[in-house]
XYZ file of C-alpha atoms in Angstrom:
581
model
C 141.357 81.888 -21.173
C 141.686 84.155 -18.129
C 138.564 85.968 -17.020
C 138.300 89.667 -16.317
C 135.945 91.348 -13.883
C 133.219 92.424 -16.230
C 129.512 91.805 -16.639
C 126.812 91.396 -14.035
C 129.086 89.697 -11.500
C 131.544 92.583 -11.470
C 128.850 95.172 -10.746
C 126.680 93.104 -8.433
C 129.595 91.947 -6.310
C 131.100 95.412 -5.785
C 129.781 95.496 -2.173
C 131.493 92.154 -1.546
C 134.840 93.566 -2.669
C 134.261 96.658 -0.556
C 133.551 94.459 2.466
C 136.768 92.510 1.848
C 138.707 95.787 1.754
C 136.990 96.986 4.936
C 137.898 93.806 6.827
C 141.528 94.184 5.822
C 144.383 91.711 5.672
C 143.801 89.113 8.427
C 147.578 88.758 8.843
C 147.637 92.375 10.020
C 147.028 92.593 13.763
C 145.289 95.944 13.226
C 142.729 94.540 10.779
C 139.039 94.549 11.698
C 139.198 90.757 12.018
C 142.782 89.597 12.511
C 144.050 86.023 12.633
C 145.981 86.531 15.852
C 143.086 88.077 17.766
C 140.681 85.462 16.399
C 142.825 82.650 17.791
C 143.397 84.377 21.129
C 139.669 85.008 21.613
C 138.939 81.384 20.780
C 141.467 80.157 23.326
C 139.650 82.185 25.985
C 136.181 81.209 24.696
C 135.616 84.969 24.548
C 132.882 86.645 22.531
C 134.277 88.705 19.581
C 132.584 91.901 20.742
C 134.736 94.416 18.851
C 134.597 92.460 15.593
C 130.810 92.118 15.707
C 130.441 95.825 16.486
C 132.673 96.783 13.552
C 130.818 94.563 11.080
C 127.491 95.934 12.314
C 128.789 99.494 11.924
C 129.728 98.601 8.334
C 126.080 97.627 7.848
C 126.315 93.966 6.866
C 122.839 93.431 8.343
C 121.382 95.625 5.589
C 122.116 92.795 3.136
C 119.993 90.432 5.235
C 116.851 92.497 4.482
C 115.199 92.234 1.032
C 115.070 95.357 -1.082
C 111.273 95.110 -1.017
C 111.410 95.777 2.735
C 113.942 98.588 2.580
C 117.162 96.591 2.737
C 119.979 95.779 0.301
C 119.230 92.092 -0.356
C 118.698 91.637 -4.064
C 121.122 89.028 -5.348
C 121.531 86.536 -2.484
C 125.061 85.733 -3.639
C 126.168 89.086 -2.180
C 125.508 88.402 1.539
C 126.566 84.782 1.063
C 130.018 85.864 -0.146
C 130.227 88.505 2.569
C 129.680 85.753 5.122
C 132.375 83.738 3.352
C 134.785 86.670 3.744
C 134.012 86.789 7.456
C 134.255 83.020 7.923
C 137.671 82.757 6.266
C 138.897 85.243 8.850
C 136.883 84.069 11.860
C 134.106 81.504 11.564
C 132.666 82.539 14.933
C 132.165 86.145 13.858
C 130.441 84.986 10.670
C 128.149 82.527 12.462
C 127.230 85.022 15.178
C 126.477 87.931 12.870
C 124.873 85.800 10.166
C 122.432 84.382 12.698
C 120.313 87.496 12.197
C 119.698 86.426 8.593
C 118.416 83.098 9.889
C 116.365 84.744 12.626
C 114.665 87.090 10.172
C 114.135 84.740 7.218
C 110.703 83.488 8.337
C 109.362 87.031 8.193
C 110.447 87.384 4.563
C 108.746 84.076 3.712
C 105.566 85.028 5.611
C 105.433 88.533 4.117
C 102.990 91.245 5.104
C 103.249 93.585 8.079
C 105.510 91.278 10.068
C 108.148 91.582 7.342
C 108.080 95.361 7.644
C 108.369 95.104 11.401
C 111.235 92.629 11.172
C 113.084 94.910 8.762
C 112.910 97.663 11.361
C 114.361 95.391 14.039
C 117.208 94.179 11.825
C 117.974 97.746 10.773
C 118.849 98.623 14.381
C 121.863 96.343 14.097
C 120.839 94.364 17.151
C 120.740 90.580 16.688
C 117.673 88.555 15.793
C 117.790 84.886 16.744
C 115.884 81.790 15.649
C 114.318 79.688 18.413
C 113.633 76.276 16.906
C 115.295 73.492 18.886
C 114.549 72.392 22.441
C 116.461 70.387 24.996
C 115.998 66.642 24.573
C 113.960 66.874 21.360
C 116.709 66.646 18.745
C 115.867 67.771 15.231
C 112.188 66.804 15.300
C 110.565 70.240 15.288
C 107.084 68.707 15.286
C 107.706 67.708 18.923
C 108.196 71.321 20.051
C 106.691 71.828 23.496
C 107.085 75.596 23.882
C 103.543 76.958 23.800
C 101.913 80.038 22.279
C 98.486 80.953 23.618
C 96.910 83.201 21.024
C 94.295 85.430 22.598
C 92.425 88.553 21.640
C 95.177 91.003 20.808
C 97.995 89.148 22.583
C 100.158 86.035 22.366
C 101.611 84.433 25.503
C 104.738 82.297 25.112
C 105.844 79.687 27.672
C 108.676 77.191 27.431
C 112.323 77.128 26.429
C 114.673 76.868 23.458
C 118.164 75.357 23.571
C 120.918 75.659 22.438
C 120.391 78.923 20.583
C 123.011 81.182 18.997
C 122.686 84.731 20.407
C 120.015 83.607 22.877
C 121.124 86.151 25.479
C 122.369 88.891 23.164
C 119.466 89.064 20.733
C 116.976 91.923 20.653
C 114.310 89.564 19.301
C 113.763 85.900 18.560
C 111.508 84.145 16.056
C 110.096 81.335 18.206
C 108.436 78.142 16.982
C 105.716 77.292 19.510
C 102.761 74.971 19.893
C 99.508 76.881 19.444
C 97.204 73.844 19.235
C 97.380 70.652 21.305
C 95.815 68.602 18.545
C 98.420 66.652 16.553
C 99.157 67.561 12.977
C 101.131 70.014 10.847
C 98.891 72.969 11.824
C 99.645 72.747 15.537
C 102.672 75.085 15.487
C 102.930 78.844 15.019
C 105.752 81.359 14.815
C 105.975 84.302 17.185
C 108.386 87.230 17.121
C 109.300 87.730 20.764
C 110.768 91.229 20.905
C 112.488 91.704 24.241
C 111.620 95.400 24.104
C 107.930 94.454 24.032
C 107.819 91.500 26.433
C 108.320 91.997 30.164
C 112.038 91.266 30.845
C 111.058 89.579 34.120
C 109.345 86.823 32.087
C 112.496 85.918 30.137
C 115.295 83.888 31.709
C 118.461 82.252 30.448
C 120.453 79.067 30.880
C 124.231 79.033 31.087
C 126.363 79.334 27.987
C 127.119 75.970 26.396
C 130.789 74.932 26.460
C 131.340 73.715 22.899
C 134.138 72.063 20.914
C 133.870 74.653 18.148
C 132.373 78.146 18.128
C 133.854 78.541 21.599
C 133.282 82.286 21.734
C 129.697 82.250 20.480
C 126.770 82.993 22.767
C 125.265 79.482 22.594
C 122.819 79.244 25.479
C 119.258 78.469 26.479
C 116.344 80.881 26.831
C 113.176 80.450 28.920
C 109.831 82.144 28.441
C 107.633 82.284 31.515
C 104.443 84.003 30.425
C 106.131 86.345 27.946
C 103.372 88.398 26.322
C 103.563 90.173 22.967
C 100.914 91.593 20.686
C 98.957 89.461 18.237
C 100.716 91.387 15.473
C 103.879 89.506 16.501
C 102.638 86.333 14.777
C 104.929 85.481 11.869
C 102.457 84.311 9.260
C 99.030 82.834 10.010
C 98.472 80.847 13.186
C 99.136 77.159 12.616
C 101.487 77.753 9.681
C 104.691 77.863 11.714
C 106.165 74.541 10.642
C 105.405 75.183 6.963
C 107.079 78.602 7.094
C 110.123 77.170 8.870
C 110.509 74.373 6.311
C 110.303 76.849 3.442
C 112.728 79.192 5.168
C 115.240 76.369 5.588
C 115.243 75.982 1.813
C 116.958 79.390 1.690
C 119.150 79.192 4.780
C 120.666 75.818 3.874
C 122.479 77.089 0.755
C 123.418 80.188 2.753
C 125.459 78.024 5.144
C 127.827 77.089 2.308
C 129.366 80.532 2.823
C 130.412 79.406 6.281
C 131.811 76.103 5.012
C 133.712 77.808 2.219
C 135.192 80.407 4.546
C 136.578 77.631 6.740
C 137.809 75.785 3.641
C 139.533 78.946 2.386
C 141.372 79.176 5.703
C 142.376 75.500 5.567
C 143.682 75.680 2.010
C 145.638 78.858 2.687
C 147.379 77.254 5.649
C 148.064 73.993 3.817
C 149.406 75.631 0.660
C 151.614 77.962 2.687
C 152.900 75.149 4.893
C 153.553 72.863 1.938
C 155.894 75.457 0.430
C 158.078 75.838 3.554
C 160.837 73.282 4.283
C 160.596 71.927 7.827
C 164.227 70.836 8.045
C 163.369 67.153 8.389
C 160.977 66.121 5.652
C 161.796 68.931 3.269
C 158.895 70.567 1.448
C 155.568 68.772 1.325
C 155.271 70.071 -2.223
C 158.192 67.859 -3.217
C 156.514 64.629 -2.078
C 154.215 63.001 -4.676
C 151.766 61.690 -2.065
C 151.507 65.146 -0.499
C 150.953 66.755 -3.879
C 148.122 64.342 -4.607
C 146.517 65.054 -1.226
C 146.745 68.803 -1.811
C 145.310 68.496 -5.320
C 142.386 66.442 -4.014
C 141.767 69.021 -1.275
C 141.592 71.777 -3.888
C 139.125 69.672 -5.887
C 136.975 69.261 -2.766
C 137.047 73.014 -2.139
C 135.978 73.818 -5.691
C 133.199 71.239 -5.526
C 131.789 73.016 -2.463
C 132.031 76.313 -4.346
C 130.042 74.816 -7.235
C 127.402 73.626 -4.761
C 127.241 77.120 -3.274
C 126.742 78.763 -6.654
C 124.114 76.278 -7.816
C 122.298 76.487 -4.490
C 121.995 80.264 -4.437
C 121.221 80.555 -8.146
C 118.536 77.868 -7.853
C 116.927 79.876 -5.049
C 116.501 82.732 -7.514
C 115.723 80.775 -10.683
C 113.832 77.636 -9.590
C 112.478 78.207 -6.052
C 109.977 75.410 -6.572
C 112.869 72.910 -6.611
C 114.547 74.118 -3.422
C 112.965 71.431 -1.211
C 115.360 68.979 -2.884
C 118.196 71.258 -4.030
C 118.686 72.780 -0.574
C 118.865 69.321 1.026
C 121.388 68.101 -1.551
C 123.570 71.173 -1.058
C 123.270 71.108 2.730
C 124.250 67.439 2.939
C 127.101 67.367 0.422
C 128.684 70.753 1.191
C 129.527 70.183 4.878
C 130.302 66.503 4.217
C 132.886 67.482 1.594
C 134.348 70.196 3.825
C 134.727 67.640 6.621
C 136.618 65.328 4.251
C 138.898 68.188 3.259
C 139.763 68.960 6.878
C 140.311 65.269 7.613
C 142.715 64.869 4.697
C 144.617 68.098 5.350
C 144.945 67.221 9.030
C 146.622 63.964 8.035
C 148.841 65.815 5.581
C 149.965 68.508 8.039
C 150.442 66.024 10.861
C 150.974 67.316 14.412
C 151.022 70.914 13.172
C 147.314 70.639 12.347
C 146.564 70.072 16.037
C 148.359 73.174 17.290
C 146.158 75.622 19.183
C 146.994 79.195 20.111
C 149.625 81.327 18.427
C 152.831 79.341 18.856
C 154.690 76.773 16.803
C 153.916 77.954 13.277
C 157.513 78.079 12.142
C 158.012 80.360 9.160
C 154.289 80.998 8.753
C 152.098 83.569 10.473
C 152.399 82.874 14.232
C 148.711 81.951 14.438
C 148.484 79.981 11.171
C 148.054 76.520 12.635
C 145.941 77.790 15.512
C 143.617 79.310 12.923
C 143.556 76.024 11.000
C 142.618 74.124 14.146
C 139.922 76.669 14.995
C 138.444 76.451 11.496
C 138.500 72.635 11.662
C 136.521 72.652 14.910
C 134.157 75.464 13.995
C 133.229 74.147 10.559
C 131.852 70.894 11.968
C 128.797 72.779 13.209
C 127.553 73.424 9.653
C 126.548 69.792 9.239
C 124.465 70.015 12.416
C 122.332 73.156 12.279
C 119.560 74.010 9.793
C 118.842 70.300 9.609
C 121.625 67.823 10.289
C 122.963 65.385 7.710
C 120.454 62.660 8.586
C 117.563 65.124 8.269
C 118.762 66.207 4.838
C 119.311 62.654 3.653
C 115.769 61.862 4.787
C 114.485 64.792 2.730
C 116.358 63.497 -0.310
C 114.822 60.040 0.201
C 111.356 61.603 0.353
C 112.035 63.423 -2.905
C 113.248 60.364 -4.854
C 109.771 59.499 -6.202
C 109.496 63.036 -7.586
C 112.925 62.798 -9.209
C 111.881 59.486 -10.765
C 108.578 60.838 -12.098
C 108.751 61.002 -15.914
C 109.465 64.509 -17.160
C 111.256 65.867 -20.184
C 114.564 67.494 -19.270
C 114.538 71.243 -19.901
C 116.718 72.691 -22.687
C 120.323 72.823 -21.541
C 120.723 76.591 -22.159
C 117.806 77.139 -19.785
C 119.532 75.070 -17.097
C 122.857 76.857 -17.523
C 121.565 80.422 -17.841
C 121.258 81.179 -14.087
C 124.901 80.177 -13.557
C 126.345 82.527 -16.155
C 128.489 85.409 -14.948
C 126.716 87.947 -17.165
C 123.153 87.291 -15.951
C 121.377 89.546 -13.467
C 118.942 87.947 -11.057
C 115.522 88.990 -9.870
C 114.704 89.175 -6.179
C 114.060 85.935 -4.319
C 110.497 84.779 -4.905
C 109.643 83.286 -1.531
C 106.005 82.812 -2.570
C 107.116 80.140 -5.061
C 108.821 77.925 -2.481
C 107.130 74.534 -2.190
C 107.270 71.869 0.523
C 107.753 69.207 -2.162
C 108.936 69.417 -5.737
C 106.981 68.276 -8.773
C 109.840 66.601 -10.626
C 112.862 66.859 -8.355
C 115.875 68.747 -9.694
C 116.127 69.749 -13.323
C 119.893 69.875 -12.989
C 119.953 66.189 -12.026
C 117.622 65.334 -14.886
C 120.006 67.183 -17.195
C 123.069 65.146 -16.220
C 123.136 63.083 -19.447
C 122.884 66.278 -21.503
C 125.639 67.914 -19.443
C 127.906 64.937 -20.103
C 127.149 65.053 -23.839
C 127.917 68.787 -23.851
C 131.423 68.370 -22.382
C 132.167 65.474 -24.748
C 132.929 68.041 -27.424
C 136.472 67.213 -28.473
C 137.870 70.170 -26.503
C 137.380 68.959 -22.957
C 140.173 66.787 -21.571
C 139.792 63.037 -21.801
C 140.203 62.782 -18.032
C 137.164 64.999 -17.449
C 135.051 63.322 -20.131
C 135.813 59.792 -18.954
C 134.939 60.687 -15.360
C 131.734 62.369 -16.512
C 130.693 59.309 -18.504
C 131.394 57.007 -15.550
C 129.239 59.177 -13.292
C 126.455 59.236 -15.893
C 126.440 55.444 -15.987
C 126.290 55.349 -12.182
C 123.345 57.738 -12.294
C 121.486 55.487 -14.720
C 122.039 52.492 -12.458
C 121.074 54.535 -9.392
C 117.765 55.581 -10.947
C 116.915 51.948 -11.565
C 117.875 50.984 -8.024
C 115.863 53.847 -6.535
C 112.849 52.818 -8.576
C 112.843 49.463 -6.794
C 112.840 50.992 -3.309
C 109.722 50.140 -1.312
C 107.708 53.034 0.099
C 108.345 53.161 3.852
C 107.396 55.594 6.583
C 110.868 55.073 8.072
C 113.527 54.768 5.333
C 115.955 51.880 5.759
C 119.775 52.182 5.517
C 119.728 51.345 1.798
C 117.531 54.378 1.099
C 119.953 56.645 2.949
C 122.862 55.104 1.033
C 121.107 55.852 -2.244
C 120.354 59.405 -1.105
C 124.040 59.983 -0.382
C 124.942 58.735 -3.866
C 122.308 60.991 -5.431
C 123.921 63.919 -3.584
C 127.352 63.038 -4.972
C 125.988 62.800 -8.511
C 124.251 66.139 -7.984
C 127.658 67.554 -7.010
C 129.094 66.298 -10.297
C 126.192 67.891 -12.166
C 126.944 71.183 -10.387
C 130.588 71.061 -11.466
C 129.662 70.264 -15.066
C 127.076 73.039 -15.156
C 129.445 75.648 -13.691
C 132.119 74.644 -16.199
C 129.757 74.919 -19.163
C 128.055 78.112 -17.991
C 131.298 79.914 -17.186
C 133.648 79.000 -20.025
C 135.972 81.977 -20.295
C 134.714 83.505 -17.053
C 136.748 81.517 -14.516
C 139.531 83.749 -13.205
C 143.276 83.287 -13.202
C 145.169 80.020 -13.567
C 142.126 77.866 -12.799
C 140.476 79.250 -15.925
C 143.373 78.286 -18.185
C 142.397 74.606 -18.378
C 139.727 72.174 -17.255
C 142.021 70.481 -14.727
C 139.715 71.629 -11.917
C 136.735 69.971 -13.604
C 138.602 66.716 -14.223
C 139.782 66.599 -10.612
C 136.363 67.435 -9.167
C 134.650 64.768 -11.290
C 137.293 62.148 -10.532
C 136.948 62.969 -6.832
C 133.175 62.451 -6.992
C 133.671 59.228 -8.945
C 136.156 58.043 -6.319
C 133.628 58.669 -3.548
C 131.138 56.641 -5.603
C 133.560 53.723 -5.865
C 135.921 54.454 -8.773
C 139.694 54.842 -8.641
C 141.264 57.787 -6.874
C 142.103 61.066 -8.593
C 144.765 60.612 -11.258
C 148.206 61.862 -10.244
C 148.637 63.997 -13.369
C 145.206 65.585 -12.863
C 145.872 66.320 -9.192
C 149.280 67.802 -10.098
C 147.820 70.051 -12.785
C 145.133 71.356 -10.449
C 147.598 71.890 -7.618
C 149.942 73.863 -9.867
C 147.059 76.104 -10.956
C 145.932 76.529 -7.348
C 149.444 77.447 -6.208
C 149.678 80.122 -8.885
C 146.248 81.447 -7.951
C 147.220 81.401 -4.265
C 150.403 83.313 -5.008
C 148.269 86.015 -6.620
C 147.355 87.231 -3.149
C 143.545 87.266 -3.314
C 143.364 84.975 -0.287
C 141.185 82.325 -1.926
C 141.404 79.614 -4.569
C 138.170 80.254 -6.416
C 136.236 79.795 -9.640
C 134.403 83.099 -9.144
C 135.755 86.449 -10.285
C 135.116 89.847 -8.763
C 134.359 88.954 -5.140
C 137.706 89.678 -3.464
C 139.398 93.069 -3.189
C 142.234 91.989 -5.465
C 140.218 90.053 -8.050
């Protein structure tokens, strides 16, 4: 059954379609964000000034501010898909502009007067940055050395943050700083350093970082040398900085899937276009069985990331108390799967995948392969920021005892309801975020019920068999995790188990999206469950089973090619978010 754009999705996502129309066709050199200009700017490591100005004039930043504070952020899927639209045109533009969402998020979690103040700063359209990491200290935020001396009516900030997106360009930065020399979780505070309040002479900068990806971004260091702001610039209570950051990351981690998916959209578009064009030597890639399988698997990977995105953002609305685990699962598996997709498509495309600039694209858009190469490099950053893969695996390990704690699985309709296309969602409840969950993820606990639900006589045998295999692996994994010793420093086995839990969570996401959106998946992908079978077989393969079946990969590829030919610019399970959907 082919879906139509009706229900809550169609209305809620109207701004996303309008944004897509505003950005224009990236193949058009006159578009707001064009493929050719994106590649040329990247080759020069030049900042996309005009593109950022145009997106700001559109007002994208209004969707970073919750409605409660005067902005447009209600359903978080809206800005996430807007960022995806940007990232599929130019990842750098999306990462640079979207940084304001990250820079402001702590104020929304803290609430109170600082949230109102932050909303005013964001509304100006000038960037807000997030100063967390420091040179030589890796991802361990508890080791932050930047200091905040909280006095009577003022806060003095000394130290440096590096490398920070928009460090030089930002109007303000939310800075994590040490406010107490005594060790412990209450030693860090958050301070909003507004450059219009602090003396500019007390703020210095380090040179822009030369990076493999995000070449045009303003990645640099910032130094505070006695920068003084008012005591009302504290973001949340003194000593609560680390707690607020950790809760904020539970929201920003799913948000980064928009970046990954935008890069994936670009990769798939290039690969599907290239596979259809004879090269004069090998013929069409689409005519080679091995190439068809590789393309079908890549589509399955892309749709798995989309399922993770949807579950992540819907969980933030529906079950914020589970986001400590859900956000880590999504943030680990999403970028990891995107990296696999780029690896496999690079092998498939061969030397063309390594082309930079705007030459050598044959019958495709002159910058097609340059854009693919840019997306491949840029997308690697997603697995690094907002907690790298090791950090997220460590969080999953810490949550395993909670996932293993006995608890009755919730009714399946309750689990599926937030994923339905016809459900409207309340505002994000940041007050319900928790540093640890009580019982892990209800979606994971529901895996056996999800498998039973698809074993209904209508779902293809390929999908059902893969689902059963994954369920059996989950049962064995629970037993293995139960035997893990409690350790302050997890050993390699614990990380291996965490990675397998993430893969099984990905399968649960695919099953849940399939069941919640029967009849609501658009176009050719909605005509069968080939996408589900391929996604589940791909997960099973990564867990140790056989590779994706040739017939399943072929069926999914055929559906993806028909969807791609429809001109929406994305192979997607979601209706109503592109101009032509």
